[in-house]
PDB file of C-alpha atoms in Angstrom:
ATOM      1  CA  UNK A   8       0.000   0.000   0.000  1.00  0.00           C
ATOM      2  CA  UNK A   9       0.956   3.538  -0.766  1.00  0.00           C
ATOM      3  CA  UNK A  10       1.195   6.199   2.137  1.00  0.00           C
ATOM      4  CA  UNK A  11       2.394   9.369   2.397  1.00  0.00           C
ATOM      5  CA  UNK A  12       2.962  11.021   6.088  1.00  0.00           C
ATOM      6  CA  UNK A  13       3.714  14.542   6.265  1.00  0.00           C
ATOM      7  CA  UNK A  14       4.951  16.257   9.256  1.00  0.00           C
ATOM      8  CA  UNK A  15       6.392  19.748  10.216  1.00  0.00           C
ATOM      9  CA  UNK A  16       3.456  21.783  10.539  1.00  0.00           C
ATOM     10  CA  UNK A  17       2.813  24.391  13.402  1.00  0.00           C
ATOM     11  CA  UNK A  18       2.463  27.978  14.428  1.00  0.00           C
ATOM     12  CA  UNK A  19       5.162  30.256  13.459  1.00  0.00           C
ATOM     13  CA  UNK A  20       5.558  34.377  13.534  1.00  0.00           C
ATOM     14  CA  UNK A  21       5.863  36.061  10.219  1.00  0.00           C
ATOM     15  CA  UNK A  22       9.322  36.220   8.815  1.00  0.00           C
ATOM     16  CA  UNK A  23      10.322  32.976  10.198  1.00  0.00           C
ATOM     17  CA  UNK A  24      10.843  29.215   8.868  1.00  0.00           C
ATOM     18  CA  UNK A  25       9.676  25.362   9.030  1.00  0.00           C
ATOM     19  CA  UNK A  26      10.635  22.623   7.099  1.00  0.00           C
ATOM     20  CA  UNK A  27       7.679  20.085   6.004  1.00  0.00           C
ATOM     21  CA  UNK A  28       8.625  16.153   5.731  1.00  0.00           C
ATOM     22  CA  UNK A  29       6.718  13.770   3.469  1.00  0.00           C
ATOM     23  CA  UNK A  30       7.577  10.401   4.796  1.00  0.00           C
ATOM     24  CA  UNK A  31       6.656   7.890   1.645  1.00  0.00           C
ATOM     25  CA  UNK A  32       5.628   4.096   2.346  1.00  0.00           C
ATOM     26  CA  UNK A  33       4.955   1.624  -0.784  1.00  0.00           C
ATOM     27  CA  UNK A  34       6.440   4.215  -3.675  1.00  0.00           C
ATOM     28  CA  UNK A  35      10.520   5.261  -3.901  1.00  0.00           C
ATOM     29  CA  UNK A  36      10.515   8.805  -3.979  1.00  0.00           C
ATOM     30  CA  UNK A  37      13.256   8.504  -6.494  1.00  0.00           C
ATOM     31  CA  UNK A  38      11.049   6.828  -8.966  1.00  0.00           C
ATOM     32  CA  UNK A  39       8.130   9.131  -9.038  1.00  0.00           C
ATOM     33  CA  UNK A  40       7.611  12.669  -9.234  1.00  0.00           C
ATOM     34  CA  UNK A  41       6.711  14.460  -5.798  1.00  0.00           C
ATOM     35  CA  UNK A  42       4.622  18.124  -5.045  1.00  0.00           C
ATOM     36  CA  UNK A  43       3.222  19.925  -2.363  1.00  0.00           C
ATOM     37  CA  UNK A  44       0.039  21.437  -2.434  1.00  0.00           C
ATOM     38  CA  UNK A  45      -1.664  23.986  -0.148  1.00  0.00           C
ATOM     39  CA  UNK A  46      -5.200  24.604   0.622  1.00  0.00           C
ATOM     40  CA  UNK A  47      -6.456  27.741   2.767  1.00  0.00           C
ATOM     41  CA  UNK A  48     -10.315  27.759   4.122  1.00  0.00           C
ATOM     42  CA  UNK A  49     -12.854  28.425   1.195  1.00  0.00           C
ATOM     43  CA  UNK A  50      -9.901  28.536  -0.838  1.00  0.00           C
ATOM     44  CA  UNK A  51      -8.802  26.326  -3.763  1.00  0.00           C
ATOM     45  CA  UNK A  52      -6.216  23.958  -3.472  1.00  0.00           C
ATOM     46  CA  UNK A  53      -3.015  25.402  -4.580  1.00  0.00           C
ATOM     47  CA  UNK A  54       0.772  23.321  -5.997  1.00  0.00           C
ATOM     48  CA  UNK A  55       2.984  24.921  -4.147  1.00  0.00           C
ATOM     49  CA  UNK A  56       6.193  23.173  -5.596  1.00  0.00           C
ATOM     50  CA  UNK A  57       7.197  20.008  -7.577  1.00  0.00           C
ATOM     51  CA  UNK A  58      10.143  17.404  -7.712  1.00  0.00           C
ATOM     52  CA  UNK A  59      10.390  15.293 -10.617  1.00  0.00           C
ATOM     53  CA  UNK A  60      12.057  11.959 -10.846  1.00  0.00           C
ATOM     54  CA  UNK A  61      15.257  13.433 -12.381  1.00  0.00           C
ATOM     55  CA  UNK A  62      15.556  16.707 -10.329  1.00  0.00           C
ATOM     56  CA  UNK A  63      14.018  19.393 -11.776  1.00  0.00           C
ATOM     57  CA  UNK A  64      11.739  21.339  -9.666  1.00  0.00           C
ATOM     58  CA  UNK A  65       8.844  23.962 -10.356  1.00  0.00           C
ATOM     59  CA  UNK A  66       7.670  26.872  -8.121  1.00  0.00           C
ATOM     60  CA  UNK A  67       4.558  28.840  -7.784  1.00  0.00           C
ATOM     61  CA  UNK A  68       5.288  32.137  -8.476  1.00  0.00           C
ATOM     62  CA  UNK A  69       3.997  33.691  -4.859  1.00  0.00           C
ATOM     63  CA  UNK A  70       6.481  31.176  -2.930  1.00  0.00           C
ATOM     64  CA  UNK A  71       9.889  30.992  -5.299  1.00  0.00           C
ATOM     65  CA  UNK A  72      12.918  32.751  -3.842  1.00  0.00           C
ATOM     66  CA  UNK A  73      11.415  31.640  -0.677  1.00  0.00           C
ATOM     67  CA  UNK A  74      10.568  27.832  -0.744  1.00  0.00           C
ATOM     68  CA  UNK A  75      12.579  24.520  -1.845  1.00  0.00           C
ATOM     69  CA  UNK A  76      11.912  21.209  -2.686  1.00  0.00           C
ATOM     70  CA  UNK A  77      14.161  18.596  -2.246  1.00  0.00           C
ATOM     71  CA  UNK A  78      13.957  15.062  -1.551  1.00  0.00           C
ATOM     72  CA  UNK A  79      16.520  12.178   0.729  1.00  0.00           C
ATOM     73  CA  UNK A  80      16.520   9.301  -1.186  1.00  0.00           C
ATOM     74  CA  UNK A  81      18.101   7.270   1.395  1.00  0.00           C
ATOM     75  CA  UNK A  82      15.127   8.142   4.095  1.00  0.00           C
ATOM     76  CA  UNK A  83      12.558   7.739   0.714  1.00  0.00           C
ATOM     77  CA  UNK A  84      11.502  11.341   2.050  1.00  0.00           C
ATOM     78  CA  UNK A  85      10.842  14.853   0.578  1.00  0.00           C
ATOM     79  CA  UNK A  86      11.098  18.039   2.649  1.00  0.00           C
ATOM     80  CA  UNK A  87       9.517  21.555   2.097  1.00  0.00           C
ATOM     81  CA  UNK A  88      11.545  24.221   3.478  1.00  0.00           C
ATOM     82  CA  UNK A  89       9.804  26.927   3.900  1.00  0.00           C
ATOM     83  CA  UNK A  90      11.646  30.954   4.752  1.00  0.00           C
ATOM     84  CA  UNK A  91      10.560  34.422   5.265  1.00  0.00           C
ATOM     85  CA  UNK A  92       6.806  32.658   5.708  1.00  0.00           C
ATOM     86  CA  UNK A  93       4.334  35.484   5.459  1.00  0.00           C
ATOM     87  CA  UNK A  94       0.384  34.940   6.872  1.00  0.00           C
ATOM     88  CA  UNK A  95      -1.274  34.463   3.493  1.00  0.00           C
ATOM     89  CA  UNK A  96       1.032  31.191   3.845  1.00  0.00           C
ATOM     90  CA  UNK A  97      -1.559  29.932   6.328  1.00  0.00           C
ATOM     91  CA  UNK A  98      -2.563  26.916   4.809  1.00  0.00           C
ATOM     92  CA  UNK A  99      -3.015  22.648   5.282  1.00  0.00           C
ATOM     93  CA  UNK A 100      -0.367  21.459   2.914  1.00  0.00           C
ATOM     94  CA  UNK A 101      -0.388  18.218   1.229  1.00  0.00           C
ATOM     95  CA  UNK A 102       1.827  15.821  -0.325  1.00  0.00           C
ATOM     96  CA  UNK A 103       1.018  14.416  -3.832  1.00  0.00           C
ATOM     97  CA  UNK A 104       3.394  11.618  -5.923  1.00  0.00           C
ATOM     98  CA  UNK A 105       2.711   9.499  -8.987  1.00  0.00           C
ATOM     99  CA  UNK A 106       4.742   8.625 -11.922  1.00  0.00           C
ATOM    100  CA  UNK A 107       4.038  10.842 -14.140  1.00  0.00           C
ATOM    101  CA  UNK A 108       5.090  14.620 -13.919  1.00  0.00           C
ATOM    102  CA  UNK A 109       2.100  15.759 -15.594  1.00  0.00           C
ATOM    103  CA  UNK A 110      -0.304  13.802 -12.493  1.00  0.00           C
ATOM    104  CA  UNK A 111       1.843  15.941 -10.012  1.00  0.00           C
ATOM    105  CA  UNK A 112       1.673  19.447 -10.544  1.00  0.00           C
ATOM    106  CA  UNK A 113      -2.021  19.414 -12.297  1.00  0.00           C
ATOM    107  CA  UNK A 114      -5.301  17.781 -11.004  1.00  0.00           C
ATOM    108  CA  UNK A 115      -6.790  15.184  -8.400  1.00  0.00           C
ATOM    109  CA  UNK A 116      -5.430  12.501  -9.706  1.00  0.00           C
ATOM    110  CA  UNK A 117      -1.612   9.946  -7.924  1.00  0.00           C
ATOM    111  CA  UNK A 118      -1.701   9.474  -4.201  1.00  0.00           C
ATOM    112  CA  UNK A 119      -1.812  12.461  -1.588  1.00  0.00           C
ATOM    113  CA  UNK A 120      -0.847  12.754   1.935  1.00  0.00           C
ATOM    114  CA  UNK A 121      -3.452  13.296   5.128  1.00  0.00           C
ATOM    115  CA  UNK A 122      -2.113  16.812   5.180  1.00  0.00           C
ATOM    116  CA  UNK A 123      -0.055  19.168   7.819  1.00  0.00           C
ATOM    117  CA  UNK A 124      -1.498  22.237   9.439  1.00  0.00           C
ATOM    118  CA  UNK A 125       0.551  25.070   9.077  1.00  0.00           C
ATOM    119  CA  UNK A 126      -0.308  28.757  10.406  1.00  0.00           C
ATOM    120  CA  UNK A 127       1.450  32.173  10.123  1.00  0.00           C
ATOM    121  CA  UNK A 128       0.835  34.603  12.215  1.00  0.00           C
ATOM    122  CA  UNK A 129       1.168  38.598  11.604  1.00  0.00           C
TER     123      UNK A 129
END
């Protein structure tokens, strides 16, 4: 069975950092192509950043300069770390992986994460 576990989330101040971990069960996070999303309350959810299987990465525009992807193989586990966090951050974020690229940074569609609470505050 696939399951993705993500971890990290919590209250910070404005200006300062946390690094989310997607812990991946059933699926080798080198194989696939990995994304956070984010959703906010009566908002729509958001991709937030994307990892392919060879390394290249994508950004939404409102988080890049700020935000990085990366993945640890060895720990089959793919962090968020996320700077200068502002309080329209405020958001659950998700994990999302499948094989394809495509599956990962559009849609419903591969297997997502129960999701991590994370809250900015001004």
């Amino acid at each position: 069975q696939v399951q993705l576990v993500e971890s990290g989330g919590g209250l910070v101040q404005a200006g300062g950092s946390l690094r989310l971990s997607c812990a991946a069960s059933g699926i080798s996070v080198s194989m696939n192509s990995m994304g956070w999303y984010r959703q906010a309350p009566g908002k729509q959810r958001e991709l937030v950043a994307a990892i392919s299987s060879g390394g290249s990465t994508n950004y939404a525009d409102s988080v890049k300069g700020r935000f990085t992807i990366s993945r640890d193989n060895a720990k089959n586990t793919v962090y968020l770390q996320m700077n200068s966090l502002k309080p329209e951050d405020t958001a659950v974020y998700y994990c999302k992986s499948d094989a394809r690229w495509r599956t990962v940074v559009s849609g419903p569609l591969g297997y997502w994460g129960q999701g991590t609470q994370v809250t900015v505050s001004s």
